[in-house]
CSV table of C-alpha atoms (C1' of nucleotides) in Angstrom, one decimal:
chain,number,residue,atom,x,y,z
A,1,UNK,CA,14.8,2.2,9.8
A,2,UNK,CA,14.6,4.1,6.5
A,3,UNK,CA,15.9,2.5,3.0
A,4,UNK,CA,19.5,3.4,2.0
A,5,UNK,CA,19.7,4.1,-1.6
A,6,UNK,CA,21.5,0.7,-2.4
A,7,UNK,CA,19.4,-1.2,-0.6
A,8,UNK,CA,16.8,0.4,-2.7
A,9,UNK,CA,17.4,-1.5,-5.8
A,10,UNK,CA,16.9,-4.6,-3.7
A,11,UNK,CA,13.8,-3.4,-2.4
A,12,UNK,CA,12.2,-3.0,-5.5
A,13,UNK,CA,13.4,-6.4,-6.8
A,14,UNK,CA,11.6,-8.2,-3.5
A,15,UNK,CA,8.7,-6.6,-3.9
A,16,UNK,CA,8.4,-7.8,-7.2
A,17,UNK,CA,9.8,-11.1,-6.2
A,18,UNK,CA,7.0,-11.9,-3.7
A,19,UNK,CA,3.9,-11.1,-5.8
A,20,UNK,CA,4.7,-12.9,-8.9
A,21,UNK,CA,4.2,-15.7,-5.9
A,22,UNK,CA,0.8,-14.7,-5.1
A,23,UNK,CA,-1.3,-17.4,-6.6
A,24,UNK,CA,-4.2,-16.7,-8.8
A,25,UNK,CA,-7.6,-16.2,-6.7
A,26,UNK,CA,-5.5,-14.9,-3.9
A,27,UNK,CA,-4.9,-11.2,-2.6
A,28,UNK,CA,-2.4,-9.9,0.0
A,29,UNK,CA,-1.8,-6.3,1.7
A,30,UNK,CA,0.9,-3.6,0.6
A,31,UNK,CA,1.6,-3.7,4.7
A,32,UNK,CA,1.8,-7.4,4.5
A,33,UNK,CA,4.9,-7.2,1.2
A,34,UNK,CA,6.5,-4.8,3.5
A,35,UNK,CA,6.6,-7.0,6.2
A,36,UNK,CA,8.0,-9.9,3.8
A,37,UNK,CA,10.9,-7.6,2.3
A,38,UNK,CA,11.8,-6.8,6.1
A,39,UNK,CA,10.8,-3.4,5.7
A,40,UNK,CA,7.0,-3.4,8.0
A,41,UNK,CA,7.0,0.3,8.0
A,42,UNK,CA,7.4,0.6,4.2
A,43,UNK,CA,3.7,-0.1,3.0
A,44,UNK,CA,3.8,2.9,1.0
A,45,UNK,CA,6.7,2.3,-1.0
A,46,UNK,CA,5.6,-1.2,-1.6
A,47,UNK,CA,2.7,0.9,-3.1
A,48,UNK,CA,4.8,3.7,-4.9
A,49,UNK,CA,6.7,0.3,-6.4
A,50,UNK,CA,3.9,-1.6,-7.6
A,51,UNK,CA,2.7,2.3,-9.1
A,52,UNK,CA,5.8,3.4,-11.3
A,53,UNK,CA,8.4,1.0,-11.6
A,54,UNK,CA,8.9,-0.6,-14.8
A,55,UNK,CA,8.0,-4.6,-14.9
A,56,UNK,CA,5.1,-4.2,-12.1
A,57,UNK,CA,3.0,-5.0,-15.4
A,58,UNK,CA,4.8,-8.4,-15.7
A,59,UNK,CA,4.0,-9.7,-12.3
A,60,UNK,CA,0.3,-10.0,-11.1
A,61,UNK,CA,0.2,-6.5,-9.4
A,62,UNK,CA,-3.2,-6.8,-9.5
A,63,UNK,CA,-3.2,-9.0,-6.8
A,64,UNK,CA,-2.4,-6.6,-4.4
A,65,UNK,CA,-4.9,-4.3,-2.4
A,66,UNK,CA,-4.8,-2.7,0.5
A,67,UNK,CA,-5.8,-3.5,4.4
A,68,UNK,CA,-9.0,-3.4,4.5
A,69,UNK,CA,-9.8,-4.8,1.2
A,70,UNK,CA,-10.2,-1.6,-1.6
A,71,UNK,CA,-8.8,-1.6,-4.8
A,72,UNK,CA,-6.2,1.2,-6.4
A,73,UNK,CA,-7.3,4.6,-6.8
A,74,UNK,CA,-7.3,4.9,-10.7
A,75,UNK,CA,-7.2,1.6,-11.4
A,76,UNK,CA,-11.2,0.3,-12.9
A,77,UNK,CA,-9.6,-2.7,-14.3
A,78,UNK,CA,-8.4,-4.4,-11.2
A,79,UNK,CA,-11.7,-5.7,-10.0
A,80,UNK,CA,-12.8,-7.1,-13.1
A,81,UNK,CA,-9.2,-8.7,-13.4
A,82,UNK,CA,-10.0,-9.7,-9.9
A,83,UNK,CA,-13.4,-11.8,-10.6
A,84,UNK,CA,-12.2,-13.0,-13.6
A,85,UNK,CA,-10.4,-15.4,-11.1
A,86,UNK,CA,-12.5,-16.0,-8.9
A,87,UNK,CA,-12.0,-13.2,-6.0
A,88,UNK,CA,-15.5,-12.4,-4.7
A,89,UNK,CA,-16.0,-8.7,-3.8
A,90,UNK,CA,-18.1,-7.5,-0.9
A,91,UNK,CA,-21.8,-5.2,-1.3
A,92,UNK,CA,-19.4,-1.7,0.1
A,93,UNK,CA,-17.5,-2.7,-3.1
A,94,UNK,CA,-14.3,-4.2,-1.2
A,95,UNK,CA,-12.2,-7.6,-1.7
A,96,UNK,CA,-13.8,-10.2,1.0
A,97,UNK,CA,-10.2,-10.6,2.0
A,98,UNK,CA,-10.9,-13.5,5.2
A,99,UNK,CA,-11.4,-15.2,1.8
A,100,UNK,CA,-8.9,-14.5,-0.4
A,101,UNK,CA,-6.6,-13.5,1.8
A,102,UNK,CA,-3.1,-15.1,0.4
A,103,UNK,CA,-1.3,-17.5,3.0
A,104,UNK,CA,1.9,-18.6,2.0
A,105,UNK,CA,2.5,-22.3,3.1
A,106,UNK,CA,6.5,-21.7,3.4
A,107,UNK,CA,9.6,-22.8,1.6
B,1,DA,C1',15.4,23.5,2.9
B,2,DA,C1',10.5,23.1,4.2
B,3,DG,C1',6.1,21.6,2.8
B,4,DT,C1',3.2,18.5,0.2
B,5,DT,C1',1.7,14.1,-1.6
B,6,DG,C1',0.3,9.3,-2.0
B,7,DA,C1',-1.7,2.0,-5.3
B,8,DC,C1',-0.6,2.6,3.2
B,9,DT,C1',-2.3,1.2,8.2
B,10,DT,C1',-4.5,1.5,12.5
B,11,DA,C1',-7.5,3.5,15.7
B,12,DA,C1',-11.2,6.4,17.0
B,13,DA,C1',-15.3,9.2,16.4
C,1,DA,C1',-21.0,2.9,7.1
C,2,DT,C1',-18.1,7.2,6.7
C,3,DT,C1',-14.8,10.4,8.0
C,4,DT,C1',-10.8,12.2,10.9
C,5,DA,C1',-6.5,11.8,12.8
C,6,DA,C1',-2.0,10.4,13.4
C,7,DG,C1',2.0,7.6,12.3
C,8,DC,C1',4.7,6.1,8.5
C,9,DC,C1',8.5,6.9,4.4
C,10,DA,C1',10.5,8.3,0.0
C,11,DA,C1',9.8,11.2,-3.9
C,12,DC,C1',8.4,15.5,-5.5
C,13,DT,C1',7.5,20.8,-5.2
DNA sequence: AAGTTGACTTAAA
DNA sequence: ATTTAAGCCAACT
């Protein structure tokens, strides 16, 4: 199912939406946003979102890694952002994500 | 219009 | 622990 252009607006604003609720210490997936936005084959674009739209600075993007616990390409500042609340990193240099991984209690 | 690219994921070697 | 491969999708060449 691919992402008609008005939906895309929407996309974008859900995406945002659901990490400003990830709660400091905590980390989730770009595959696991997807799957909240009701778009699981959209990982990517969760990723090209968080990347280049405008106001991804406002919401705690840095938050976000990917599956298997690795930081963003380009981005040295994440990790220290990361410890600096308390999100322990692994020797191979990844998030320790059966840690941190963020589980939303519902609403 | 066809090919490439990337803040992705899973599986396999 | 690395690296490859294949599937995925929208934006960009």
């Amino acid at each position: 199912m691919r992402i008609r252009p008005e939906e895309a607006r929407q996309f974008r604003e859900d995406v945002l939406n659901i990490v400003a609720q990830i709660p400091r210490g905590k980390v989730t997936t770009y595959g696991y946003i997807a799957l909240l936005t009701g778009w699981p084959d959209h990982a990517r674009m969760v990723g090209r979102t968080l990347h280049y739209t405008p106001g991804a600075e406002q919401v705690p993007c840095h938050r976000v890694v990917n599956a298997v616990g690795r930081t963003a390409p380009g981005w040295a500042q994440q990790r220290e952002l990361l410890e600096r609340e308390g999100v322990t990193f692994k020797a191979n240099g990844r998030v320790d994500m059966d840690k941190h991984r963020w589980e939303p209690s519902f609403e």
